[in-house]
Tab-separated table of N, CA and C in Angstrom:
chain	number	residue	atom	x	y	z
A	1	MET	N	88.483	-12.188	-149.778
A	1	MET	CA	87.563	-12.025	-148.705
A	1	MET	C	86.932	-10.641	-148.849
A	2	ILE	N	85.630	-10.562	-148.843
A	2	ILE	CA	84.929	-9.283	-148.972
A	2	ILE	C	84.199	-9.002	-147.664
A	3	TYR	N	84.426	-7.821	-147.111
A	3	TYR	CA	83.782	-7.396	-145.871
A	3	TYR	C	82.816	-6.265	-146.195
A	4	ASP	N	81.567	-6.441	-145.730
A	4	ASP	CA	80.578	-5.401	-145.988
A	4	ASP	C	79.841	-5.052	-144.701
A	5	ALA	N	79.226	-3.876	-144.721
A	5	ALA	CA	78.399	-3.398	-143.619
A	5	ALA	C	77.525	-2.280	-144.158
A	6	ASN	N	76.331	-2.178	-143.622
A	6	ASN	CA	75.403	-1.112	-144.022
A	6	ASN	C	75.155	-1.092	-145.525
A	7	GLY	N	75.122	-2.264	-146.153
A	7	GLY	CA	74.815	-2.353	-147.575
A	7	GLY	C	75.936	-1.932	-148.500
A	8	GLN	N	77.153	-1.793	-147.968
A	8	GLN	CA	78.282	-1.376	-148.803
A	8	GLN	C	79.491	-2.258	-148.521
A	9	VAL	N	80.324	-2.428	-149.531
A	9	VAL	CA	81.597	-3.102	-149.336
A	9	VAL	C	82.484	-2.147	-148.540
A	10	GLN	N	83.036	-2.640	-147.440
A	10	GLN	CA	83.924	-1.831	-146.609
A	10	GLN	C	85.381	-2.022	-147.021
A	11	TYR	N	85.788	-3.277	-147.175
A	11	TYR	CA	87.110	-3.559	-147.706
A	11	TYR	C	87.170	-4.976	-148.237
A	12	VAL	N	88.175	-5.195	-149.068
A	12	VAL	CA	88.361	-6.482	-149.740
A	12	VAL	C	89.819	-6.882	-149.571
A	13	GLN	N	90.044	-8.142	-149.236
A	13	GLN	CA	91.398	-8.673	-149.183
A	13	GLN	C	91.598	-9.567	-150.393
A	14	LEU	N	92.619	-9.245	-151.190
A	14	LEU	CA	92.921	-10.018	-152.398
A	14	LEU	C	94.398	-10.361	-152.433
A	15	TRP	N	94.711	-11.520	-152.935
A	15	TRP	CA	96.091	-11.931	-153.178
A	15	TRP	C	96.133	-12.570	-154.543
A	16	GLY	N	97.219	-12.370	-155.267
A	16	GLY	CA	97.361	-13.037	-156.546
A	16	GLY	C	97.909	-12.120	-157.605
A	17	THR	N	97.805	-12.584	-158.827
A	17	THR	CA	98.290	-11.857	-159.988
A	17	THR	C	97.156	-11.729	-160.987
A	18	VAL	N	97.038	-10.555	-161.576
A	18	VAL	CA	95.956	-10.307	-162.524
A	18	VAL	C	96.424	-9.272	-163.550
A	19	ASP	N	95.869	-9.348	-164.757
A	19	ASP	CA	96.214	-8.334	-165.754
A	19	ASP	C	95.398	-7.067	-165.482
A	20	GLN	N	95.819	-5.971	-166.098
A	20	GLN	CA	95.208	-4.676	-165.821
A	20	GLN	C	93.726	-4.639	-166.185
A	21	CYS	N	93.337	-5.223	-167.293
A	21	CYS	CA	91.935	-5.208	-167.721
A	21	CYS	C	91.052	-5.920	-166.698
A	22	THR	N	91.477	-7.083	-166.250
A	22	THR	CA	90.711	-7.834	-165.256
A	22	THR	C	90.641	-7.054	-163.949
A	23	TRP	N	91.754	-6.451	-163.540
A	23	TRP	CA	91.789	-5.628	-162.330
A	23	TRP	C	90.762	-4.493	-162.415
A	24	GLN	N	90.748	-3.783	-163.538
A	24	GLN	CA	89.834	-2.652	-163.689
A	24	GLN	C	88.380	-3.119	-163.678
A	25	ASN	N	88.106	-4.270	-164.271
A	25	ASN	CA	86.750	-4.822	-164.211
A	25	ASN	C	86.361	-5.149	-162.771
A	26	LEU	N	87.265	-5.745	-162.024
A	26	LEU	CA	87.000	-6.075	-160.630
A	26	LEU	C	86.734	-4.818	-159.807
A	27	VAL	N	87.567	-3.808	-159.964
A	27	VAL	CA	87.391	-2.548	-159.237
A	27	VAL	C	86.036	-1.927	-159.582
A	28	SER	N	85.660	-1.966	-160.851
A	28	SER	CA	84.377	-1.415	-161.285
A	28	SER	C	83.210	-2.128	-160.591
A	29	VAL	N	83.282	-3.439	-160.507
A	29	VAL	CA	82.226	-4.206	-159.844
A	29	VAL	C	82.191	-3.886	-158.353
A	30	LEU	N	83.350	-3.858	-157.719
A	30	LEU	CA	83.395	-3.591	-156.283
A	30	LEU	C	82.933	-2.178	-155.943
A	31	ALA	N	83.202	-1.239	-156.834
A	31	ALA	CA	82.795	0.148	-156.613
A	31	ALA	C	81.370	0.386	-157.101
A	32	ASN	N	80.716	-0.680	-157.560
A	32	ASN	CA	79.339	-0.587	-158.046
A	32	ASN	C	79.225	0.397	-159.200
A	33	ALA	N	80.277	0.441	-160.031
A	33	ALA	CA	80.343	1.295	-161.226
A	33	ALA	C	80.142	2.771	-160.891
A	34	GLN	N	80.390	3.169	-159.647
A	34	GLN	CA	80.269	4.561	-159.232
A	34	GLN	C	81.657	5.107	-158.923
A	35	PRO	N	81.918	6.343	-159.326
A	35	PRO	CA	83.211	6.922	-158.955
A	35	PRO	C	83.280	7.054	-157.434
A	36	CYS	N	84.359	6.631	-156.850
A	36	CYS	CA	84.500	6.742	-155.404
A	36	CYS	C	85.976	6.748	-155.046
A	37	GLU	N	86.251	7.088	-153.815
A	37	GLU	CA	87.616	7.074	-153.312
A	37	GLU	C	87.972	5.648	-152.923
A	38	LEU	N	88.965	5.091	-153.567
A	38	LEU	CA	89.437	3.763	-153.224
A	38	LEU	C	90.905	3.837	-152.848
A	39	SER	N	91.269	3.092	-151.840
A	39	SER	CA	92.663	2.969	-151.442
A	39	SER	C	93.057	1.509	-151.549
A	40	VAL	N	94.321	1.279	-151.872
A	40	VAL	CA	94.847	-0.069	-152.014
A	40	VAL	C	96.116	-0.155	-151.181
A	41	GLN	N	96.213	-1.202	-150.363
A	41	GLN	CA	97.434	-1.393	-149.592
A	41	GLN	C	98.379	-2.285	-150.382
A	42	ASP	N	99.549	-1.758	-150.666
A	42	ASP	CA	100.573	-2.538	-151.346
A	42	ASP	C	101.141	-3.543	-150.345
A	43	LEU	N	101.024	-4.831	-150.646
A	43	LEU	CA	101.446	-5.855	-149.697
A	43	LEU	C	102.954	-5.887	-149.493
A	44	GLN	N	103.725	-5.525	-150.504
A	44	GLN	CA	105.186	-5.543	-150.358
A	44	GLN	C	105.673	-4.449	-149.417
A	45	SER	N	105.151	-3.250	-149.592
A	45	SER	CA	105.616	-2.120	-148.780
A	45	SER	C	104.728	-1.861	-147.566
A	46	GLY	N	103.497	-2.336	-147.606
A	46	GLY	CA	102.535	-2.051	-146.544
A	46	GLY	C	101.916	-0.671	-146.673
A	47	GLU	N	102.338	0.074	-147.692
A	47	GLU	CA	101.879	1.448	-147.895
A	47	GLU	C	100.448	1.470	-148.432
A	48	LEU	N	99.633	2.399	-147.935
A	48	LEU	CA	98.279	2.606	-148.424
A	48	LEU	C	98.337	3.623	-149.559
A	49	LEU	N	97.879	3.205	-150.755
A	49	LEU	CA	97.980	4.037	-151.954
A	49	LEU	C	96.603	4.349	-152.505
A	50	GLY	N	96.486	5.486	-153.173
A	50	GLY	CA	95.298	5.766	-153.951
A	50	GLY	C	95.248	4.806	-155.131
A	51	LEU	N	94.071	4.592	-155.671
A	51	LEU	CA	93.899	3.635	-156.756
A	51	LEU	C	94.785	3.962	-157.954
A	52	GLU	N	94.819	5.218	-158.371
A	52	GLU	CA	95.626	5.596	-159.539
A	52	GLU	C	97.109	5.331	-159.305
A	53	ARG	N	97.590	5.658	-158.129
A	53	ARG	CA	99.014	5.439	-157.842
A	53	ARG	C	99.327	3.944	-157.798
A	54	PHE	N	98.454	3.157	-157.196
A	54	PHE	CA	98.654	1.713	-157.160
A	54	PHE	C	98.748	1.162	-158.574
A	55	GLU	N	97.795	1.567	-159.430
A	55	GLU	CA	97.795	1.078	-160.802
A	55	GLU	C	99.045	1.494	-161.558
A	56	SER	N	99.464	2.750	-161.388
A	56	SER	CA	100.656	3.211	-162.108
A	56	SER	C	101.918	2.503	-161.597
A	57	ASN	N	101.927	2.085	-160.340
A	57	ASN	CA	103.063	1.337	-159.800
A	57	ASN	C	103.121	-0.082	-160.348
A	58	HIS	N	101.978	-0.626	-160.771
A	58	HIS	CA	101.923	-2.032	-161.176
A	58	HIS	C	101.754	-2.250	-162.683
A	59	TRP	N	101.247	-1.261	-163.373
A	59	TRP	CA	101.074	-1.378	-164.831
A	59	TRP	C	101.554	-0.095	-165.474
A	60	LYS	N	102.186	-0.220	-166.597
A	60	LYS	CA	102.608	0.953	-167.359
A	60	LYS	C	101.353	1.623	-167.897
A	61	ILE	N	101.112	2.868	-167.502
A	61	ILE	CA	99.937	3.621	-167.939
A	61	ILE	C	100.308	4.437	-169.164
A	62	GLY	N	99.406	4.411	-170.178
A	62	GLY	CA	99.621	5.211	-171.378
A	62	GLY	C	100.437	4.506	-172.316
């Protein structure tokens, strides 16, 4: 589910499993290929995480 207002995506609700490459492509599209502050809520913990921390928690980086 994608929620937008004032010509911008405000938040997106996603459920499922995806590989890291597909995830990064999705984030790039949603962010309109512009660097921006993104937060992700971890559904298991309910914690709001920065994008980098969310990714490092779910995929081995490096």
